[in-house]
mmCIF file of C-alpha atoms in Angstrom:
data_model
loop_
_atom_site.group_PDB
_atom_site.id
_atom_site.type_symbol
_atom_site.label_atom_id
_atom_site.label_comp_id
_atom_site.label_asym_id
_atom_site.label_seq_id
_atom_site.Cartn_x
_atom_site.Cartn_y
_atom_site.Cartn_z
ATOM 1 C CA MET A 16 17.672 14.053 7.625
ATOM 2 C CA SER A 17 16.072 12.995 11.040
ATOM 3 C CA THR A 18 16.129 9.207 11.833
ATOM 4 C CA PRO A 19 13.982 7.162 14.154
ATOM 5 C CA GLY A 20 15.723 6.525 17.754
ATOM 6 C CA SER A 21 18.735 9.014 17.043
ATOM 7 C CA ALA A 22 17.657 11.315 20.152
ATOM 8 C CA GLU A 23 18.248 8.691 22.668
ATOM 9 C CA ARG A 24 21.305 6.857 21.120
ATOM 10 C CA THR A 25 24.744 7.261 20.553
ATOM 11 C CA PRO A 26 25.313 9.886 17.639
ATOM 12 C CA ALA A 27 26.047 7.761 14.311
ATOM 13 C CA GLY A 28 30.113 8.043 14.073
ATOM 14 C CA VAL A 29 30.714 7.931 17.762
ATOM 15 C CA SER A 30 31.772 5.040 19.811
ATOM 16 C CA VAL A 31 31.029 5.068 23.433
ATOM 17 C CA GLU A 32 33.902 3.533 25.482
ATOM 18 C CA GLN A 33 33.667 1.775 28.978
ATOM 19 C CA GLY A 34 35.430 4.773 30.708
ATOM 20 C CA GLY A 35 33.144 7.188 29.841
ATOM 21 C CA GLY A 36 35.534 8.778 27.151
ATOM 22 C CA VAL A 37 34.440 9.280 23.125
ATOM 23 C CA THR A 38 36.047 7.879 20.636
ATOM 24 C CA PRO A 39 35.135 8.921 16.934
ATOM 25 C CA TRP A 40 34.788 6.266 14.305
ATOM 26 C CA THR A 41 37.216 6.582 11.865
ATOM 27 C CA CYS A 42 35.841 4.423 8.882
ATOM 28 C CA PRO A 43 34.375 6.336 6.019
ATOM 29 C CA PRO A 44 30.421 7.364 5.683
ATOM 30 C CA ILE A 45 28.342 5.278 3.861
ATOM 31 C CA PRO A 46 28.133 6.974 0.409
ATOM 32 C CA THR A 47 24.572 7.558 -1.020
ATOM 33 C CA ASN A 48 23.465 9.158 -4.226
ATOM 34 C CA PRO A 49 19.548 9.446 -4.162
ATOM 35 C CA PRO A 50 19.008 10.501 -7.980
ATOM 36 C CA LEU A 51 21.648 7.876 -9.201
ATOM 37 C CA ILE A 52 20.398 4.755 -7.040
ATOM 38 C CA ARG A 53 16.890 5.627 -8.386
ATOM 39 C CA ARG A 54 17.957 5.356 -12.113
ATOM 40 C CA ILE A 55 19.542 2.039 -11.194
ATOM 41 C CA LEU A 56 16.792 0.579 -9.276
ATOM 42 C CA THR A 57 13.858 1.581 -11.613
ATOM 43 C CA ALA A 58 15.980 0.241 -14.672
ATOM 44 C CA PHE A 59 16.448 -3.142 -12.768
ATOM 45 C CA ILE A 60 13.157 -3.345 -11.764
ATOM 46 C CA ALA A 61 11.918 -2.766 -15.602
ATOM 47 C CA ASN A 62 14.519 -4.987 -17.018
ATOM 48 C CA GLU A 63 14.013 -8.169 -14.625
ATOM 49 C CA VAL A 64 10.182 -8.403 -14.807
ATOM 50 C CA ARG A 65 10.128 -8.013 -18.587
ATOM 51 C CA LYS A 66 12.830 -10.568 -18.804
ATOM 52 C CA VAL A 67 10.576 -13.009 -17.416
ATOM 53 C CA GLY A 68 7.784 -12.177 -20.026
ATOM 54 C CA VAL A 69 5.515 -10.506 -17.476
ATOM 55 C CA GLU A 70 4.720 -6.759 -17.209
ATOM 56 C CA ARG A 71 3.609 -6.482 -13.409
ATOM 57 C CA VAL A 72 4.443 -6.994 -9.765
ATOM 58 C CA VAL A 73 2.612 -7.271 -6.448
ATOM 59 C CA VAL A 74 3.887 -5.839 -3.209
ATOM 60 C CA GLY A 75 3.085 -6.518 0.375
ATOM 61 C CA LEU A 76 2.745 -3.004 1.517
ATOM 62 C CA SER A 77 2.856 -2.937 5.307
ATOM 63 C CA GLY A 78 3.136 1.186 5.717
ATOM 64 C CA GLY A 79 6.780 1.316 6.330
ATOM 65 C CA VAL A 80 9.574 2.823 4.687
ATOM 66 C CA ASP A 81 10.757 -0.135 3.160
ATOM 67 C CA SER A 82 7.625 -1.362 1.288
ATOM 68 C CA ALA A 83 6.889 2.183 0.513
ATOM 69 C CA THR A 84 10.046 2.873 -1.266
ATOM 70 C CA SER A 85 9.517 -0.301 -3.384
ATOM 71 C CA CYS A 86 5.909 0.610 -4.458
ATOM 72 C CA LEU A 87 6.974 3.932 -5.759
ATOM 73 C CA LEU A 88 9.885 2.581 -7.523
ATOM 74 C CA ALA A 89 7.829 -0.064 -9.083
ATOM 75 C CA ALA A 90 5.098 2.299 -10.065
ATOM 76 C CA GLU A 91 7.815 4.895 -11.684
ATOM 77 C CA ALA A 92 9.351 1.661 -13.740
ATOM 78 C CA LEU A 93 6.248 -0.251 -14.561
ATOM 79 C CA GLY A 94 3.548 2.318 -14.655
ATOM 80 C CA PRO A 95 1.161 2.454 -11.671
ATOM 81 C CA GLN A 96 -1.295 0.250 -13.211
ATOM 82 C CA ASN A 97 1.071 -2.658 -13.269
ATOM 83 C CA VAL A 98 1.599 -2.632 -9.387
ATOM 84 C CA LEU A 99 -0.413 -4.127 -7.102
ATOM 85 C CA ALA A 100 0.041 -3.515 -3.145
ATOM 86 C CA ILE A 101 -1.461 -5.559 -0.734
ATOM 87 C CA LYS A 102 -2.496 -4.915 2.724
ATOM 88 C CA MET A 103 -2.354 -7.906 5.149
ATOM 89 C CA PRO A 104 -3.038 -6.765 8.869
ATOM 90 C CA TYR A 105 -3.303 -8.722 11.547
ATOM 91 C CA ARG A 106 -5.856 -7.807 14.601
ATOM 92 C CA THR A 107 -2.812 -6.430 16.642
ATOM 93 C CA SER A 108 -1.664 -4.479 13.236
ATOM 94 C CA SER A 109 -1.147 -0.554 14.105
ATOM 95 C CA PRO A 110 -3.918 1.413 12.772
ATOM 96 C CA GLU A 111 -1.291 3.743 11.746
ATOM 97 C CA SER A 112 0.488 1.403 9.726
ATOM 98 C CA LEU A 113 -2.928 0.868 7.512
ATOM 99 C CA ALA A 114 -3.091 4.388 7.264
ATOM 100 C CA HIS A 115 0.260 5.030 6.085
ATOM 101 C CA ALA A 116 -0.136 2.140 3.393
ATOM 102 C CA ASP A 117 -2.998 4.316 2.336
ATOM 103 C CA LEU A 118 -1.018 7.382 1.907
ATOM 104 C CA VAL A 119 1.529 5.385 -0.386
ATOM 105 C CA ILE A 120 -1.256 3.948 -2.589
ATOM 106 C CA ALA A 121 -2.813 7.336 -3.034
ATOM 107 C CA ARG A 122 0.760 8.774 -3.897
ATOM 108 C CA ALA A 123 1.517 6.268 -6.167
ATOM 109 C CA GLY A 124 -1.787 5.929 -7.541
ATOM 110 C CA ILE A 125 -1.680 2.232 -7.862
ATOM 111 C CA PRO A 126 -4.301 -0.445 -7.259
ATOM 112 C CA SER A 127 -4.459 -2.189 -3.996
ATOM 113 C CA LEU A 128 -6.199 -5.384 -2.182
ATOM 114 C CA GLU A 129 -6.561 -5.835 1.296
ATOM 115 C CA VAL A 130 -6.664 -9.186 3.055
ATOM 116 C CA ASP A 131 -7.200 -9.461 6.807
ATOM 117 C CA ILE A 132 -4.821 -12.711 8.046
ATOM 118 C CA THR A 133 -6.270 -12.754 11.541
ATOM 119 C CA PRO A 134 -8.903 -15.875 10.941
ATOM 120 C CA GLN A 135 -6.174 -18.359 9.780
ATOM 121 C CA ILE A 136 -3.581 -17.129 11.989
ATOM 122 C CA ASP A 137 -5.577 -17.477 14.611
ATOM 123 C CA ALA A 138 -7.300 -20.554 13.808
ATOM 124 C CA TYR A 139 -3.491 -22.252 13.708
ATOM 125 C CA PHE A 140 -2.426 -21.286 16.906
ATOM 126 C CA ALA A 141 -5.558 -22.167 18.614
ATOM 127 C CA ARG A 142 -3.896 -25.715 18.245
ATOM 128 C CA PHE A 143 -0.767 -24.430 19.432
ATOM 129 C CA PRO A 144 -1.526 -21.658 22.440
ATOM 130 C CA ASP A 145 1.979 -22.146 24.026
ATOM 131 C CA ALA A 146 3.608 -20.387 20.757
ATOM 132 C CA ASP A 147 6.161 -17.440 21.476
ATOM 133 C CA ARG A 148 6.179 -14.148 19.970
ATOM 134 C CA VAL A 149 8.686 -15.317 17.411
ATOM 135 C CA ARG A 150 7.056 -18.297 16.208
ATOM 136 C CA ARG A 151 3.739 -16.273 15.825
ATOM 137 C CA GLY A 152 5.699 -13.455 13.941
ATOM 138 C CA ASN A 153 7.330 -15.894 11.552
ATOM 139 C CA LYS A 154 3.853 -17.705 11.006
ATOM 140 C CA MET A 155 2.419 -14.231 10.135
ATOM 141 C CA ALA A 156 5.183 -13.257 7.651
ATOM 142 C CA ARG A 157 4.619 -16.539 5.930
ATOM 143 C CA GLU A 158 1.104 -16.195 5.728
ATOM 144 C CA ARG A 159 1.630 -12.778 3.993
ATOM 145 C CA MET A 160 3.972 -14.355 1.456
ATOM 146 C CA THR A 161 1.669 -17.204 0.717
ATOM 147 C CA ILE A 162 -1.072 -14.638 0.067
ATOM 148 C CA LEU A 163 1.264 -12.173 -2.236
ATOM 149 C CA TYR A 164 2.145 -15.371 -4.416
ATOM 150 C CA ASP A 165 -1.131 -16.772 -4.997
ATOM 151 C CA HIS A 166 -2.114 -13.029 -5.850
ATOM 152 C CA SER A 167 0.887 -12.852 -8.059
ATOM 153 C CA ALA A 168 -0.207 -16.084 -10.002
ATOM 154 C CA ARG A 169 -3.557 -14.614 -10.301
ATOM 155 C CA TRP A 170 -2.144 -11.229 -11.753
ATOM 156 C CA HIS A 171 0.670 -12.840 -13.771
ATOM 157 C CA ALA A 172 2.952 -10.849 -12.052
ATOM 158 C CA LEU A 173 6.140 -10.932 -9.849
ATOM 159 C CA VAL A 174 6.554 -10.717 -6.259
ATOM 160 C CA LEU A 175 8.731 -7.605 -5.585
ATOM 161 C CA GLY A 176 10.640 -7.612 -2.380
ATOM 162 C CA THR A 177 10.978 -5.039 0.307
ATOM 163 C CA SER A 178 14.034 -6.085 2.263
ATOM 164 C CA ASN A 179 16.892 -4.190 2.711
ATOM 165 C CA LYS A 180 20.901 -5.033 2.969
ATOM 166 C CA THR A 181 21.149 -4.574 6.818
ATOM 167 C CA GLU A 182 17.895 -6.623 7.435
ATOM 168 C CA LEU A 183 19.425 -9.170 5.050
ATOM 169 C CA LEU A 184 23.042 -9.335 6.409
ATOM 170 C CA LEU A 185 21.461 -9.334 10.239
ATOM 171 C CA GLY A 186 19.189 -12.301 8.963
ATOM 172 C CA TYR A 187 16.176 -9.812 10.510
ATOM 173 C CA GLY A 188 13.697 -11.457 8.291
ATOM 174 C CA THR A 189 11.672 -14.466 8.096
ATOM 175 C CA LEU A 190 13.020 -17.253 5.907
ATOM 176 C CA HIS A 191 10.373 -17.771 3.056
ATOM 177 C CA GLY A 192 8.419 -15.298 4.595
ATOM 178 C CA ASP A 193 9.342 -11.273 4.272
ATOM 179 C CA MET A 194 12.450 -12.386 2.885
ATOM 180 C CA ALA A 195 10.932 -14.203 -0.056
ATOM 181 C CA SER A 196 10.351 -12.388 -3.506
ATOM 182 C CA ALA A 197 11.187 -12.849 -7.184
ATOM 183 C CA LEU A 198 13.294 -9.682 -7.133
ATOM 184 C CA ASN A 199 14.213 -7.388 -4.355
ATOM 185 C CA PRO A 200 15.578 -3.835 -5.409
ATOM 186 C CA LEU A 201 16.480 -2.811 -2.106
ATOM 187 C CA GLY A 202 18.357 -5.841 -1.056
ATOM 188 C CA ASP A 203 22.206 -3.846 -1.822
ATOM 189 C CA LEU A 204 20.807 -0.488 0.156
ATOM 190 C CA TYR A 205 21.392 0.008 3.995
ATOM 191 C CA LYS A 206 18.409 1.095 5.900
ATOM 192 C CA THR A 207 20.093 4.531 6.366
ATOM 193 C CA GLN A 208 20.553 4.791 2.319
ATOM 194 C CA VAL A 209 16.543 3.512 1.954
ATOM 195 C CA TRP A 210 15.738 6.454 4.257
ATOM 196 C CA ALA A 211 17.719 9.113 1.925
ATOM 197 C CA LEU A 212 16.382 7.481 -1.483
ATOM 198 C CA ALA A 213 12.755 7.357 0.000
ATOM 199 C CA GLU A 214 12.736 10.840 0.872
ATOM 200 C CA HIS A 215 13.949 11.772 -2.650
ATOM 201 C CA ILE A 216 11.460 9.778 -4.581
ATOM 202 C CA GLY A 217 8.517 11.326 -2.184
ATOM 203 C CA VAL A 218 7.711 8.550 0.353
ATOM 204 C CA PRO A 219 5.480 10.760 2.829
ATOM 205 C CA ALA A 220 7.485 12.335 5.527
ATOM 206 C CA GLU A 221 5.577 10.773 8.203
ATOM 207 C CA ILE A 222 6.578 7.473 6.932
ATOM 208 C CA VAL A 223 10.534 8.181 6.386
ATOM 209 C CA ARG A 224 10.739 9.689 10.110
ATOM 210 C CA LYS A 225 8.850 6.952 12.213
ATOM 211 C CA GLN A 226 10.467 4.316 14.326
ATOM 212 C CA PRO A 227 11.094 1.134 11.979
ATOM 213 C CA SER A 228 8.525 -1.630 12.813
ATOM 214 C CA ALA A 229 7.742 -5.127 11.563
ATOM 215 C CA ASP A 230 4.218 -4.392 13.350
ATOM 216 C CA LEU A 231 4.659 -8.199 14.515
ATOM 217 C CA TRP A 232 2.961 -7.381 18.118
ATOM 218 C CA ALA A 233 1.771 -4.062 19.717
ATOM 219 C CA GLY A 234 4.530 -2.077 20.426
ATOM 220 C CA GLN A 235 7.326 -3.702 18.532
ATOM 221 C CA THR A 236 10.205 -1.688 17.095
ATOM 222 C CA ASP A 237 13.073 -2.904 14.964
ATOM 223 C CA GLU A 238 15.576 -1.295 17.068
ATOM 224 C CA ALA A 239 14.531 -2.043 20.163
ATOM 225 C CA GLU A 240 14.249 -5.529 19.232
ATOM 226 C CA LEU A 241 17.860 -5.802 18.036
ATOM 227 C CA GLY A 242 19.277 -3.793 20.688
ATOM 228 C CA PHE A 243 21.201 -1.067 18.613
ATOM 229 C CA GLY A 244 20.144 1.772 16.140
ATOM 230 C CA TYR A 245 20.261 1.423 12.434
ATOM 231 C CA ARG A 246 22.507 3.861 11.810
ATOM 232 C CA ASP A 247 25.031 2.362 14.254
ATOM 233 C CA VAL A 248 25.068 -0.736 12.965
ATOM 234 C CA ASP A 249 24.852 0.196 9.331
ATOM 235 C CA ARG A 250 28.216 1.946 9.773
ATOM 236 C CA LEU A 251 29.679 -1.352 11.204
ATOM 237 C CA LEU A 252 28.335 -3.360 8.412
ATOM 238 C CA TYR A 253 29.628 -0.760 5.614
ATOM 239 C CA CYS A 254 32.972 -1.129 7.193
ATOM 240 C CA MET A 255 32.961 -4.834 7.748
ATOM 241 C CA VAL A 256 31.314 -5.800 4.674
ATOM 242 C CA ASP A 257 31.720 -3.284 1.966
ATOM 243 C CA LEU A 258 35.436 -2.027 3.129
ATOM 244 C CA ARG A 259 36.286 -5.500 4.269
ATOM 245 C CA TYR A 260 37.646 -4.172 7.582
ATOM 246 C CA SER A 261 39.399 -6.811 9.909
ATOM 247 C CA ARG A 262 38.445 -7.265 13.590
ATOM 248 C CA ALA A 263 41.253 -5.489 14.459
ATOM 249 C CA GLU A 264 40.660 -2.520 12.052
ATOM 250 C CA LEU A 265 37.000 -2.059 13.137
ATOM 251 C CA LEU A 266 38.315 -2.079 16.844
ATOM 252 C CA ALA A 267 41.056 0.457 16.006
ATOM 253 C CA ALA A 268 37.895 2.650 14.289
ATOM 254 C CA GLY A 269 36.566 3.085 17.879
ATOM 255 C CA PHE A 270 33.666 0.565 17.189
ATOM 256 C CA PRO A 271 32.802 -1.504 20.697
ATOM 257 C CA GLU A 272 34.392 -4.874 21.085
ATOM 258 C CA SER A 273 30.870 -6.097 22.105
ATOM 259 C CA PHE A 274 29.258 -4.840 19.584
ATOM 260 C CA VAL A 275 31.573 -5.668 16.480
ATOM 261 C CA ARG A 276 31.252 -9.471 18.233
ATOM 262 C CA ARG A 277 27.599 -9.590 18.599
ATOM 263 C CA VAL A 278 26.989 -7.978 14.733
ATOM 264 C CA SER A 279 29.600 -10.423 13.311
ATOM 265 C CA GLU A 280 28.032 -13.291 15.027
ATOM 266 C CA MET A 281 24.582 -12.172 13.421
ATOM 267 C CA VAL A 282 25.753 -12.182 9.981
ATOM 268 C CA ARG A 283 27.437 -15.243 10.169
ATOM 269 C CA ASN A 284 24.658 -17.387 11.867
ATOM 270 C CA SER A 285 22.301 -15.977 9.237
ATOM 271 C CA GLN A 286 24.222 -16.786 6.419
ATOM 272 C CA PHE A 287 22.015 -19.928 5.640
ATOM 273 C CA LYS A 288 18.983 -17.436 5.310
ATOM 274 C CA ARG A 289 20.877 -15.550 2.258
ATOM 275 C CA ARG A 290 21.379 -18.644 0.050
ATOM 276 C CA LEU A 291 19.151 -21.176 -1.635
ATOM 277 C CA PRO A 292 18.983 -24.831 -0.167
ATOM 278 C CA ILE A 293 22.178 -26.120 -0.339
ATOM 279 C CA ILE A 294 22.651 -28.895 -3.225
ATOM 280 C CA ALA A 295 24.863 -31.909 -2.600
ATOM 281 C CA LYS A 296 26.923 -31.750 -6.052
ATOM 282 C CA VAL A 297 27.107 -35.329 -7.508
ATOM 283 C CA SER A 298 27.195 -34.124 -11.387
ATOM 284 C CA GLN A 299 29.513 -32.116 -13.565
ATOM 285 C CA ARG A 300 26.499 -29.343 -13.688
ATOM 286 C CA THR A 301 25.037 -28.284 -10.514
ATOM 287 C CA ILE A 302 22.235 -25.660 -10.073
ATOM 288 C CA ASP A 303 23.892 -22.426 -8.721
ATOM 289 C CA ARG A 304 27.069 -23.675 -8.748
ATOM 290 C CA ASP A 305 28.340 -24.636 -12.463
ATOM 291 C CA PHE A 306 25.232 -24.267 -14.263
ATOM 292 C CA ARG A 307 23.763 -20.854 -15.003
ATOM 293 C CA TYR A 308 20.830 -20.001 -16.939
ATOM 294 C CA ALA A 309 21.262 -18.138 -20.376
ATOM 295 C CA ARG A 310 19.075 -15.393 -19.378
ATOM 296 C CA ASP A 311 20.936 -14.542 -16.564
ATOM 297 C CA TRP A 312 23.683 -13.322 -18.889
ATOM 298 C CA GLY A 313 21.061 -11.546 -21.173
ATOM 299 C CA VAL A 314 20.763 -13.836 -23.813
#
C-alpha cells in the first residue's frame, strides 16, 4: 500500500549512516492481520459500550484515517444508527477534511452533526493574541472534546477515541483533548497498522493515502511537525516497546543513534499523558493501584 511521505523519505527498514552508506534494519517487521484485528476491535467496542449500560457512541470525525477507521468499526459493532459523527471545523480547517468526513458519513450510513468552533476559539484568543500555534492547537483540541462529551450526555453515549499507538507513545496529542475518550479501539495499533486496517474495512482510498494532519493550521502535517515518517518511527517503536530491544540492540539493528535518542526522549517525557492523574497513596486500597472495579474483571 502506498503511504504518505514515502517518496521523499528513507524507505521503511533502511537506516542512513553518516558516511553515506546504507544499512538495512535487522528487526522484524510489524505484524499485521487486518481481518483478525477487525474482529477483535468490533467485539471490543460492542462489549465495552454495553458493559456500561448504553448502546451508542459519539466520534469526533476530522476526515483523517484514524477517526474514519473508528467510525466504520463502531458502525459495524453497534449498528450505524448508534454512531454519531461530529464534525468540528475551525475557520482554517481544510475544505478537503470536511469533504473526506462526509465521505465517511456516507460510507458508514451514520448520523452526523457539524459544530463550528471558530466563534469560541477566536473569542478566547482575542484576549490572548500572543498565543503561539501550540497553545491555539491545544485549545482547539480541548474545545472539540468538550463538545463531544456534551453530546455524549445528550445522546446517552460514550465518547469513542481515535488516537493510535504511535501518537500515544510519542505524546503526539493533547492531554484532555484528542487523547480523551471513554474507550479507544485504535490505541494498540501503530499508524502503519491503522493504514492496513483502514484499507481492509473500506475507508475511502483518498483518506488512507493522504498526508496525515491534525489540521490545526493551514498546511500542517504530522510528519513535517514530528520530523520523521510514520513508517520509520513505527518500526523503531515496535522494536523498542513490543520487542523490548535495548539501546545497544536498536543501534545494532541499524537505527541512527540520534533517531533512537530523540524518540526515546519523546516516549519518556510524555509518560504523564498516558496515565490518570497520580494519586498519593495513604490508604490500603488506592484507586488504580490496589482497587479494581469488579466490572473490569467481567463481574
